[in-house]
Tab-separated table of C-alpha atoms and ligand atoms in Angstrom:
chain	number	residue	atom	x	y	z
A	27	UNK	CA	0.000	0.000	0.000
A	28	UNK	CA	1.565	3.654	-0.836
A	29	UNK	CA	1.874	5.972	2.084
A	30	UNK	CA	-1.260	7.679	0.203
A	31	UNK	CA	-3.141	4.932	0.093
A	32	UNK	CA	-2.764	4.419	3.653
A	33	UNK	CA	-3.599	7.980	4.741
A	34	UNK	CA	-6.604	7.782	2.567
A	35	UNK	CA	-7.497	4.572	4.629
A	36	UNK	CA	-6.823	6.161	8.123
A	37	UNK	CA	-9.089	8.813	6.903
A	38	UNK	CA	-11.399	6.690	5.520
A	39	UNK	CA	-11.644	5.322	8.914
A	40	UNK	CA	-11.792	8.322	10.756
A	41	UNK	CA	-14.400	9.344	8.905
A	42	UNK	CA	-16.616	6.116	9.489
A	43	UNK	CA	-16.069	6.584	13.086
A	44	UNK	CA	-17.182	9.426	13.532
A	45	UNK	CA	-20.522	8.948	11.865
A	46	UNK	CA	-20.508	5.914	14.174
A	47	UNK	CA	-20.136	8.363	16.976
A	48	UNK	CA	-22.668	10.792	15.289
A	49	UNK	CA	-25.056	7.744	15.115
A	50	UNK	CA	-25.068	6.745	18.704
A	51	UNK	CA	-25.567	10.574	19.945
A	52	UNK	CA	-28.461	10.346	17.812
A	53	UNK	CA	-29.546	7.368	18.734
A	54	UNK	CA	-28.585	7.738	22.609
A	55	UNK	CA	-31.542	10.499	23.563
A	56	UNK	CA	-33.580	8.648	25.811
A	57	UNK	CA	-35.735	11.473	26.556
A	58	UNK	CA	-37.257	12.070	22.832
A	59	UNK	CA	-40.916	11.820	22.763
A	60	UNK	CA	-42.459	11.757	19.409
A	61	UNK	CA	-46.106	13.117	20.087
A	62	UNK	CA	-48.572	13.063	17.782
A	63	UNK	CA	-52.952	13.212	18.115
A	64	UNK	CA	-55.637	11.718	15.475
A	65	UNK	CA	-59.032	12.601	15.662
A	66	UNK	CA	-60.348	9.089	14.388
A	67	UNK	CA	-63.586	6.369	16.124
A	68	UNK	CA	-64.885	9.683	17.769
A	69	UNK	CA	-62.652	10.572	19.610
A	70	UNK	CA	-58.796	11.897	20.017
A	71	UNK	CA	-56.150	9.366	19.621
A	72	UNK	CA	-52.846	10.276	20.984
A	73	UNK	CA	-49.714	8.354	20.116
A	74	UNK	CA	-46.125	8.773	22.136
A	75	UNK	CA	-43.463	7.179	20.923
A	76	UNK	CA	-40.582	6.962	23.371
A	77	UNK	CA	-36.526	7.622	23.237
A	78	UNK	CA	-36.521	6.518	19.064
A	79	UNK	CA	-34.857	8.749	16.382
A	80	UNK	CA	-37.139	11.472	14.924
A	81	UNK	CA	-37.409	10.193	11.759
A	82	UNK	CA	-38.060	6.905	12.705
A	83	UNK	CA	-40.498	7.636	15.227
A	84	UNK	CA	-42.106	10.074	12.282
A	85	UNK	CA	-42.610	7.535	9.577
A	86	UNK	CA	-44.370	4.763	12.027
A	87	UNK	CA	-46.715	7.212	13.914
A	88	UNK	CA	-47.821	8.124	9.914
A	89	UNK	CA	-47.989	4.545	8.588
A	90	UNK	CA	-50.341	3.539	11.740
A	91	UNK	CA	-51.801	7.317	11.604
A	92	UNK	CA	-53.143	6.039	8.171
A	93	UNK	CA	-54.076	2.512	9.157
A	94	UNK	CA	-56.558	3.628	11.933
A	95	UNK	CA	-58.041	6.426	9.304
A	96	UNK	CA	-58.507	3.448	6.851
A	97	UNK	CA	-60.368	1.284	9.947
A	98	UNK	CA	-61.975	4.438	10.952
A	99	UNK	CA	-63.509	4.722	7.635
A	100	UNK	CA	-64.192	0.538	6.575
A	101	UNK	CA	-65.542	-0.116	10.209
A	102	UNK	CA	-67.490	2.547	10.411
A	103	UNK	CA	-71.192	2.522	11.591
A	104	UNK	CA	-73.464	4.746	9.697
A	105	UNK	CA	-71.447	6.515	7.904
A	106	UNK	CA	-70.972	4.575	4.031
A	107	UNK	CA	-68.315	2.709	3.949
A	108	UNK	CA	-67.363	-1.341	3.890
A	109	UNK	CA	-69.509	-1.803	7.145
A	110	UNK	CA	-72.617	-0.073	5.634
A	111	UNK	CA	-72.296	-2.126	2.496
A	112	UNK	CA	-71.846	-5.315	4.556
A	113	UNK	CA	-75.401	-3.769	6.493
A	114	UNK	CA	-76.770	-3.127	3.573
A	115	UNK	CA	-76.329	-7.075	1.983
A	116	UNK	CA	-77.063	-8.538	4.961
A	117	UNK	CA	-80.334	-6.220	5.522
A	118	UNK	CA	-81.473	-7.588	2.357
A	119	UNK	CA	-80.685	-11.175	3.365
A	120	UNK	CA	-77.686	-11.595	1.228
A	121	UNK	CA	-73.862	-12.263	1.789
A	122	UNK	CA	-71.209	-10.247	1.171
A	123	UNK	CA	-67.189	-10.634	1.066
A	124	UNK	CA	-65.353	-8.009	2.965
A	125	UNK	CA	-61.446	-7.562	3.521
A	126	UNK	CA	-59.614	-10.091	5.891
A	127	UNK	CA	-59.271	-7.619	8.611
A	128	UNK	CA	-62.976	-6.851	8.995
A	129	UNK	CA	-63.883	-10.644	8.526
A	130	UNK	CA	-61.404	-11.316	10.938
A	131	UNK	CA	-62.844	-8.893	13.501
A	132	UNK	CA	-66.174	-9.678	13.150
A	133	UNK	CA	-65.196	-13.820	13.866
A	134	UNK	CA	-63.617	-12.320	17.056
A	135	UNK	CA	-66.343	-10.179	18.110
A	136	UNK	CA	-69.074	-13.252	17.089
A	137	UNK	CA	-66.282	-15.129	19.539
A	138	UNK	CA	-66.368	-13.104	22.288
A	139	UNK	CA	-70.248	-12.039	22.207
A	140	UNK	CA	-70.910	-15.902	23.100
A	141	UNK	CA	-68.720	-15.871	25.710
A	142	UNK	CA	-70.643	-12.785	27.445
A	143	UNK	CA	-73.467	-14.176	27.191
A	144	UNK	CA	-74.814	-11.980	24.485
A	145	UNK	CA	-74.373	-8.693	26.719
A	146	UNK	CA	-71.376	-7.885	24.035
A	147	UNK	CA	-73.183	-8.204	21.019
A	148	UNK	CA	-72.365	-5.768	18.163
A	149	UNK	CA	-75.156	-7.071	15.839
A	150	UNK	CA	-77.582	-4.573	17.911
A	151	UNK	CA	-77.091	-1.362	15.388
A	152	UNK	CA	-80.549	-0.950	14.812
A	153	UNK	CA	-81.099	-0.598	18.313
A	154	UNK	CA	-78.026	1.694	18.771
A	155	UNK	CA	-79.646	3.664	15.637
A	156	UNK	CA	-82.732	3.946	17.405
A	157	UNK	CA	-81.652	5.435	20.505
A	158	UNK	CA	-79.751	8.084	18.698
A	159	UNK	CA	-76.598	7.377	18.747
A	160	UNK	CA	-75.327	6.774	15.425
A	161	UNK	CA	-74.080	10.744	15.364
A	162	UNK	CA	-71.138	12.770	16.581
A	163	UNK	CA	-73.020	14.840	18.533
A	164	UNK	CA	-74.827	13.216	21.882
A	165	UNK	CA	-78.868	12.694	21.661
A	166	UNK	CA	-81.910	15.334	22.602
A	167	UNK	CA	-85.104	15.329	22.000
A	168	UNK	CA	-87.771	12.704	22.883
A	169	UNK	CA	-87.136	9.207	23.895
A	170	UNK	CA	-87.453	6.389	21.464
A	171	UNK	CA	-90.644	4.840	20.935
A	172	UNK	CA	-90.833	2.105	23.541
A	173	UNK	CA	-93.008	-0.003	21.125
A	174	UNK	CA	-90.085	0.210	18.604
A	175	UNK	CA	-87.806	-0.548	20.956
A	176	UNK	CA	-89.835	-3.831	21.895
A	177	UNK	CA	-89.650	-4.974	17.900
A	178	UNK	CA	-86.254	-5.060	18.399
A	179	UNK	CA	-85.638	-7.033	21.044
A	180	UNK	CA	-88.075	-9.395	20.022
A	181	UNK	CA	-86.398	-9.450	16.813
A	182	UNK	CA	-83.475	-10.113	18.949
A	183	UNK	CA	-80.617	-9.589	16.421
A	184	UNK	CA	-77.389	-11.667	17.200
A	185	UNK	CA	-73.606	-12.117	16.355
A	186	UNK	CA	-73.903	-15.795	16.477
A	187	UNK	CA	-77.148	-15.448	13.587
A	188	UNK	CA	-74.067	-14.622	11.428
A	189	UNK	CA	-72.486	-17.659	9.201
A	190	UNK	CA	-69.378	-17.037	7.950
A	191	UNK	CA	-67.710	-18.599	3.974
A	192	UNK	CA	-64.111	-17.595	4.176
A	193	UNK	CA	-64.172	-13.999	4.488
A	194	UNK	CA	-68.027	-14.068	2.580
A	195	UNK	CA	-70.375	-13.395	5.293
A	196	UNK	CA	-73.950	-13.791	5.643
A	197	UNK	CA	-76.568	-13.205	8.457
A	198	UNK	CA	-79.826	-16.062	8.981
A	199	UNK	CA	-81.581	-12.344	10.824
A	200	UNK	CA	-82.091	-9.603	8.480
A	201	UNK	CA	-82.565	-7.169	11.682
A	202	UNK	CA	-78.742	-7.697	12.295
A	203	UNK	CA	-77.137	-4.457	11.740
A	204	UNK	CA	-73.348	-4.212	12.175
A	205	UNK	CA	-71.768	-1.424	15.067
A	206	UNK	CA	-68.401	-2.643	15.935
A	207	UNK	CA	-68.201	0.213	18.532
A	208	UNK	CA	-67.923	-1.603	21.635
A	209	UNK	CA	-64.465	-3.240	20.711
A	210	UNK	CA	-63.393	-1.865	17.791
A	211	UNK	CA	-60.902	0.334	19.006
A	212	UNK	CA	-59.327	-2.096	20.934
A	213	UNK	CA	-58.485	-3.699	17.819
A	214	UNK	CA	-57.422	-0.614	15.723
A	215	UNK	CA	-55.454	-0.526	19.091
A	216	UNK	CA	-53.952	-3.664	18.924
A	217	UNK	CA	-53.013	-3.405	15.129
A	218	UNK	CA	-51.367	-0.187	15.375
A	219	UNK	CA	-49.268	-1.659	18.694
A	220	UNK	CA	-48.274	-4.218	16.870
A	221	UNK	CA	-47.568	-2.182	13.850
A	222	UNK	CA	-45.386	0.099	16.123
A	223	UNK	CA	-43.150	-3.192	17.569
A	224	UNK	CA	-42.841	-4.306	13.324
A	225	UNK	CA	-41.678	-1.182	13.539
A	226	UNK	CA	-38.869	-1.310	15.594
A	227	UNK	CA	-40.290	1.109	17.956
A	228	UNK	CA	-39.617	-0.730	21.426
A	229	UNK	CA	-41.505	2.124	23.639
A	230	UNK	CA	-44.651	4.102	23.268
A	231	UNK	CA	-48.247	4.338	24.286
A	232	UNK	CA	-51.229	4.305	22.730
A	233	UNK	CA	-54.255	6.555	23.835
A	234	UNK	CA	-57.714	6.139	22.535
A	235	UNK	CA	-60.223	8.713	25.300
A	236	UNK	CA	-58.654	6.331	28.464
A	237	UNK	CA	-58.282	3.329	26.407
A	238	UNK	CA	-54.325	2.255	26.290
A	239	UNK	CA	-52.262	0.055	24.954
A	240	UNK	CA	-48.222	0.212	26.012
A	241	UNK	CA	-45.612	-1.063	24.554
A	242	UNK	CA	-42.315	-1.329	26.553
A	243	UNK	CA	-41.789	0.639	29.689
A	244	UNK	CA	-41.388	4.527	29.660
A	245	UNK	CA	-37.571	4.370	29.795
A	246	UNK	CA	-36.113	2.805	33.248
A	247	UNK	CA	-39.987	3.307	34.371
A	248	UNK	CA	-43.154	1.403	33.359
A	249	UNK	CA	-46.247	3.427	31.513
A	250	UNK	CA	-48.523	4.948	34.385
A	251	UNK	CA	-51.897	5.074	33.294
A	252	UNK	CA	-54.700	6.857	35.791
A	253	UNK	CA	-58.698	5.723	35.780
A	254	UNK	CA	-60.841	8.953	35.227
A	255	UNK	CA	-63.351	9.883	38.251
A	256	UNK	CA	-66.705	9.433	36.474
A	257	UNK	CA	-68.629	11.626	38.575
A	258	UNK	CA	-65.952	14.687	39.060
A	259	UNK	CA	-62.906	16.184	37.528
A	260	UNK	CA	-59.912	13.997	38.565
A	261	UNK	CA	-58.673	10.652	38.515
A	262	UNK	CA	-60.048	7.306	40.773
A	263	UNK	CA	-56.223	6.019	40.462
A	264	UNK	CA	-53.535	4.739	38.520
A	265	UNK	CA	-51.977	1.574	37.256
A	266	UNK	CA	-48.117	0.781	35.985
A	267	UNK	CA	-48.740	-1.241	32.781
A	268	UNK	CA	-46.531	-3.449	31.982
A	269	UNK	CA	-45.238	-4.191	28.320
A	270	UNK	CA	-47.667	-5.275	26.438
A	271	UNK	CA	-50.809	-4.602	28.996
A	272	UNK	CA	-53.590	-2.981	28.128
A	273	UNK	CA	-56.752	-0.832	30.428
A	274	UNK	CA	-59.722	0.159	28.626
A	275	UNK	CA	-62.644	2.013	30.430
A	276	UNK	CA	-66.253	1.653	29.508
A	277	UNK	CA	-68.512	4.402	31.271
A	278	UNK	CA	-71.908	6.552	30.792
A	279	UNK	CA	-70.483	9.786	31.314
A	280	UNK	CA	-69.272	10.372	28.736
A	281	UNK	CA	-71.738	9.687	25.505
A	282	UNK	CA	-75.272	9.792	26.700
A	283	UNK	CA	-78.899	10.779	26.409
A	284	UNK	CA	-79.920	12.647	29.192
A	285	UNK	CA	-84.046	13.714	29.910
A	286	UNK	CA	-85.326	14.954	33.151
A	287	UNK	CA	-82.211	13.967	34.908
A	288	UNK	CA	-82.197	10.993	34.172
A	289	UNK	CA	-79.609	9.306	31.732
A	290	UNK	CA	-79.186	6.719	29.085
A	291	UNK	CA	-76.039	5.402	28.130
A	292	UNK	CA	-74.841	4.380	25.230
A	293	UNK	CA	-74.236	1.043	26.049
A	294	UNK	CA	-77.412	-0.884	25.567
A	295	UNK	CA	-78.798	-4.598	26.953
A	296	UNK	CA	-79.243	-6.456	23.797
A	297	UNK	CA	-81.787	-8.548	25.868
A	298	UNK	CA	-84.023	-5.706	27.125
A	299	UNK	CA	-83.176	-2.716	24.470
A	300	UNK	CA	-82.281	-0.546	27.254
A	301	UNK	CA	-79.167	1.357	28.294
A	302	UNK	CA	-77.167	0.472	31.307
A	303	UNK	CA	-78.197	1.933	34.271
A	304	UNK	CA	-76.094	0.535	37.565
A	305	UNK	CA	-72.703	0.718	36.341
A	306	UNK	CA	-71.339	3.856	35.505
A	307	UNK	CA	-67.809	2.767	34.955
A	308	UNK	CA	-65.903	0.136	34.013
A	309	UNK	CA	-62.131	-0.529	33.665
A	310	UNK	CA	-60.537	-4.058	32.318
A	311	UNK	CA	-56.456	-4.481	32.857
A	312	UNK	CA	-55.669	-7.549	30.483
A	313	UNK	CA	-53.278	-7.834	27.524
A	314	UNK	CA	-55.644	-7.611	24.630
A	315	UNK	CA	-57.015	-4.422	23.559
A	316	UNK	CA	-60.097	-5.875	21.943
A	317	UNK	CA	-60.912	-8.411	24.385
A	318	UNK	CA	-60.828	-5.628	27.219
A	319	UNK	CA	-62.783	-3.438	25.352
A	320	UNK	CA	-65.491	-5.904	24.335
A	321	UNK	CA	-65.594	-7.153	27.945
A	322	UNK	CA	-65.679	-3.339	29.394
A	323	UNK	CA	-68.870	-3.389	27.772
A	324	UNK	CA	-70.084	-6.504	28.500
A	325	UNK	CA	-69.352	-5.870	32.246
A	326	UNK	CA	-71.248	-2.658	32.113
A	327	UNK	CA	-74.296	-4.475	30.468
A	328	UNK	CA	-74.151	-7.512	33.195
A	329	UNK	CA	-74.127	-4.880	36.079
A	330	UNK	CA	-73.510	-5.407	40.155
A	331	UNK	CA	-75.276	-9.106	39.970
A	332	UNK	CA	-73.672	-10.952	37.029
A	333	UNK	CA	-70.363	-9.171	36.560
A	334	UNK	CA	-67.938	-11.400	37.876
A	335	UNK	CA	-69.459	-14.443	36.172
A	336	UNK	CA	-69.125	-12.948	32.735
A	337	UNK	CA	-65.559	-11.691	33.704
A	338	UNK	CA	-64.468	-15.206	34.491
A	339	UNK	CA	-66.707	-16.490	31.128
A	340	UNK	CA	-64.660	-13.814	28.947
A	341	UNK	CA	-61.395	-14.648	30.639
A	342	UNK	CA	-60.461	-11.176	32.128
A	343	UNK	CA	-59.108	-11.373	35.298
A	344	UNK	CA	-58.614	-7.591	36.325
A	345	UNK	CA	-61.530	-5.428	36.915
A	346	UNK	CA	-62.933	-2.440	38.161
A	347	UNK	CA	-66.534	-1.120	38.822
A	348	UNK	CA	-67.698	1.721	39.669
A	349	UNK	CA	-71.577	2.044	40.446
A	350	UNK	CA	-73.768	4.475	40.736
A	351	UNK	CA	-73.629	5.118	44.439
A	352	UNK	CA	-69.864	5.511	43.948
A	353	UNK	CA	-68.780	2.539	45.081
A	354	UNK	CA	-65.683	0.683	43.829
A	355	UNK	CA	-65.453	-3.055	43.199
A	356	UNK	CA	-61.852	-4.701	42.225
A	357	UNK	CA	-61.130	-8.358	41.924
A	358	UNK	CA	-57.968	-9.364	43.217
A	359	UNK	CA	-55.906	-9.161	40.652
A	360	UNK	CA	-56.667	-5.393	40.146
A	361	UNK	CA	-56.849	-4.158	43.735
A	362	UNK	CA	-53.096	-5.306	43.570
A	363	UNK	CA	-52.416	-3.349	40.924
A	364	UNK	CA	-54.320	-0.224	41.301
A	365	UNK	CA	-52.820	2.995	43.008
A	366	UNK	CA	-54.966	5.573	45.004
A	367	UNK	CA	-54.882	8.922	43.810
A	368	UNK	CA	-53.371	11.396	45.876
A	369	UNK	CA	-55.795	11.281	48.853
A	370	UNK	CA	-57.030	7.802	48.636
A	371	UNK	CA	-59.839	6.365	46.688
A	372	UNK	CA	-63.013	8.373	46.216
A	373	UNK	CA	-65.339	5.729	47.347
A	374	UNK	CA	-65.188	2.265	49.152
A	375	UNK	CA	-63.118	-0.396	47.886
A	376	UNK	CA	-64.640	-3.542	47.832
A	377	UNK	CA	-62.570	-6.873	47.205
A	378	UNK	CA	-64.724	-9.211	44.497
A	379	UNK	CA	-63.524	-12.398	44.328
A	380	UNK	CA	-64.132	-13.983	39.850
A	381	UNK	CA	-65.513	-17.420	39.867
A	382	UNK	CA	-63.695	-20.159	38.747
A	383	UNK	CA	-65.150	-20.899	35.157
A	384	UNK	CA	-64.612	-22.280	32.268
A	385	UNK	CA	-65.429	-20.890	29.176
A	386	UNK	CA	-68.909	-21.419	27.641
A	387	UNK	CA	-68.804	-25.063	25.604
A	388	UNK	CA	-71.391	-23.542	23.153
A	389	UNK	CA	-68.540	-20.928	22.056
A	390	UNK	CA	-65.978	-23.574	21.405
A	391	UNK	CA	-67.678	-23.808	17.652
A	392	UNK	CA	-66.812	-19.876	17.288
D	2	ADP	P1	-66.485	3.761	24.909
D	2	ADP	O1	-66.718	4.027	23.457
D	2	ADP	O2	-66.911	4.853	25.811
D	2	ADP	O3	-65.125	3.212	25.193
D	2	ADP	P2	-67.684	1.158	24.848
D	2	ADP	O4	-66.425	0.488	24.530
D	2	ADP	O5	-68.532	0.520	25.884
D	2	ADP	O6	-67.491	2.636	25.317
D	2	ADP	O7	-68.502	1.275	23.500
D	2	ADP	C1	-69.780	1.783	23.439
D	2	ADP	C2	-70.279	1.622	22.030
D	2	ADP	O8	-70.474	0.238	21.771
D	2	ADP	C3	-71.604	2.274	21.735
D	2	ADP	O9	-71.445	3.586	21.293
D	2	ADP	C4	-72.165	1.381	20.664
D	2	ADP	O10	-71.581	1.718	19.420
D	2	ADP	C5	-71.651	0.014	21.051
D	2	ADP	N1	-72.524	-0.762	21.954
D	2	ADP	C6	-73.487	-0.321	22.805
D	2	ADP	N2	-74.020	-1.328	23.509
D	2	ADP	C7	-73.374	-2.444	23.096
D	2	ADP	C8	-73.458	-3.829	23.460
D	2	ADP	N3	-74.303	-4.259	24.385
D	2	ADP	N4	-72.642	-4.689	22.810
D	2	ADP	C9	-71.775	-4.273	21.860
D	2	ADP	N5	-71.630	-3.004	21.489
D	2	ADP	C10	-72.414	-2.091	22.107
D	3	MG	MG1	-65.929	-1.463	24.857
């Protein structure tokens, strides 16, 4: 080698070390938070990714920024879209194929509506509809028309009246009208998390309006997450998620129909055609985002009698209720994880014990 050649080398080498060095000062800023909000299944989404490069953290909030606008607009439940043309076939008593996402989804949510006992059912959009809740804005007026209310029920719509033909579905009820809105965020959710790990992206949270999913731990800490007071401004405590865990809260203070003081959630019995009325908040800690967020719902709809039986049936074992008179009910395995707020809880705690289950054998075909 000439003594140019070798200087040319050394530099060479100098040169690639110190873009080595420039790379790990980029890389070594634990504190960057990538922040970014989406206004998408009404309501604010807020993504924070956590100690990634810029750029990095940049191009996978966008790519799962556009994936929940796409689910947004295919799962949507009056507005047109794939899930209006699927209600529209199946309204008419025919089949229709949809993508493998949404057939997926629906399978799961057919799934996991057996396993509650038909409290989660998502086939109940007429009924949603017809309380007035298939708008941005929150209901006023009159009540619906108990007598329509009652052709409903006795029509008694139902995720398991679907039959599925590969991703071709089909409904034997033509009153089954698709609203994926008690668990479809928990999927978008779960997509985008995993989305975000594909990624490379090994710490962020997820924020859906008090539904979260985390991945990683917030640096040398894990992701804190608080539980909103639903009857004033503040917070009933706070969890440490671990990677991977999920808490989604289900509550009627938040979308309702209110007349002469009295209100009407948005989460409806599919076996009466009523809104809840007990529960007035519900919190699941489990590690699927659409499995909490179905059984949130469910929970609310079983109210103070039947919750912990449908817990155990659905396979959540963390829970919270809150009921109307304020007071708090935690199994076990979520009174050991949850955190008073500053000056304690804002009710009683009570200690609520699941059955030990198994799961439904009827749901085994879904
Ligand atoms: P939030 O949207 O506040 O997190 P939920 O997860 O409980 O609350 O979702 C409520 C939504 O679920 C309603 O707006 C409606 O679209 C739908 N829904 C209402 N009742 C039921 C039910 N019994 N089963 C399945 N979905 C329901
Ligand atoms: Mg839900």
């Amino acid at each position: 080698m000439t003594p140019l050649a070798v200087r040319r080398l050394v530099i060479l080498l100098g040169l690639g070390l110190a873009l080595l060095y420039f790379g790990a000062v980029r890389a070594a800023q634990p504190d960057r938070e990538h922040r970014e909000t989406l206004y998408v299944f009404g309501t604010l989404v807020e993504i924070v990714i956590f100690g990634a490069d810029e750029a990095e953290a940049r191009a996978a909030s966008a790519e799962i920024g556009r994936a929940l606008q796409r689910q947004h607009r295919d799962w949507h439940a009056w507005q047109p879209g794939a899930l209006g043309d699927l209600n529209a076939a199946l309204a008419a008593g025919r089949g229709r194929a949809v993508a493998p996402p949404l057939a997926a989804l629906l399978r799961e949510g057919r799934r996991l509506s057996c396993l509650s006992g038909g409290r989660f059912d998502p086939a109940i959009g007429r009924l949603i509809g017809l309380w007035g809740f298939h708008a941005d804005t929150p209901p006023e007026g009159a009540l619906p028309d108990p007598a329509a209310i009652d052709v409903l029920r006795r029509a008694a719509p139902r995720m398991t009246d679907l039959r599925f033909d590969g991703d071709r579905i089909a409904s034997v009820n033509p009153t089954v009208q698709l609203d994926l809105g008690g668990f479809a965020k928990g999927a978008a959710l779960d997509a985008a998390a995993a989305a975000l790990e594909a990624a490379g992206i090994a710490s962020a949270v997820l924020n859906a309006g008090g539904d979260v999913n985390v991945i990683g731990r917030h640096g040398a800490r894990p992701w804190r997450v608080a539980i909103r007071d639903p009857f004033v401004w503040g917070t009933v405590g706070a969890i440490s998620l671990e990677p991977g865990e999920v808490l989604y809260t289900s509550g009627n203070y938040e979308r309702f129909f209110e007349q002469n003081g009295a209100r009407f959630a948005h989460i409806i019995d599919p076996r009466s055609g009523w809104p809840v009325r007990e529960i007035v908040s519900v919190s699941v800690l489990d590690s699927s985002g659409t499995r909490a967020d179905a059984a949130a719902t469910a929970l609310a709809v079983a109210g103070r009698a039947d919750w912990p039986q449908v817990a155990a049936a659905m396979g959540v074992a963390a829970v919270l209720m809150i009921d109307a008179e304020g007071t708090l009910y935690a199994t076990p395995a979520m009174a050991a994880r949850l955190e008073p707020a500053g000056g304690g809880f804002p009710g009683p705690l009570r200690e609520v014990a699941l059955p030990h289950l198994s799961a439904p054998p009827e749901c085994d075909a879904y």
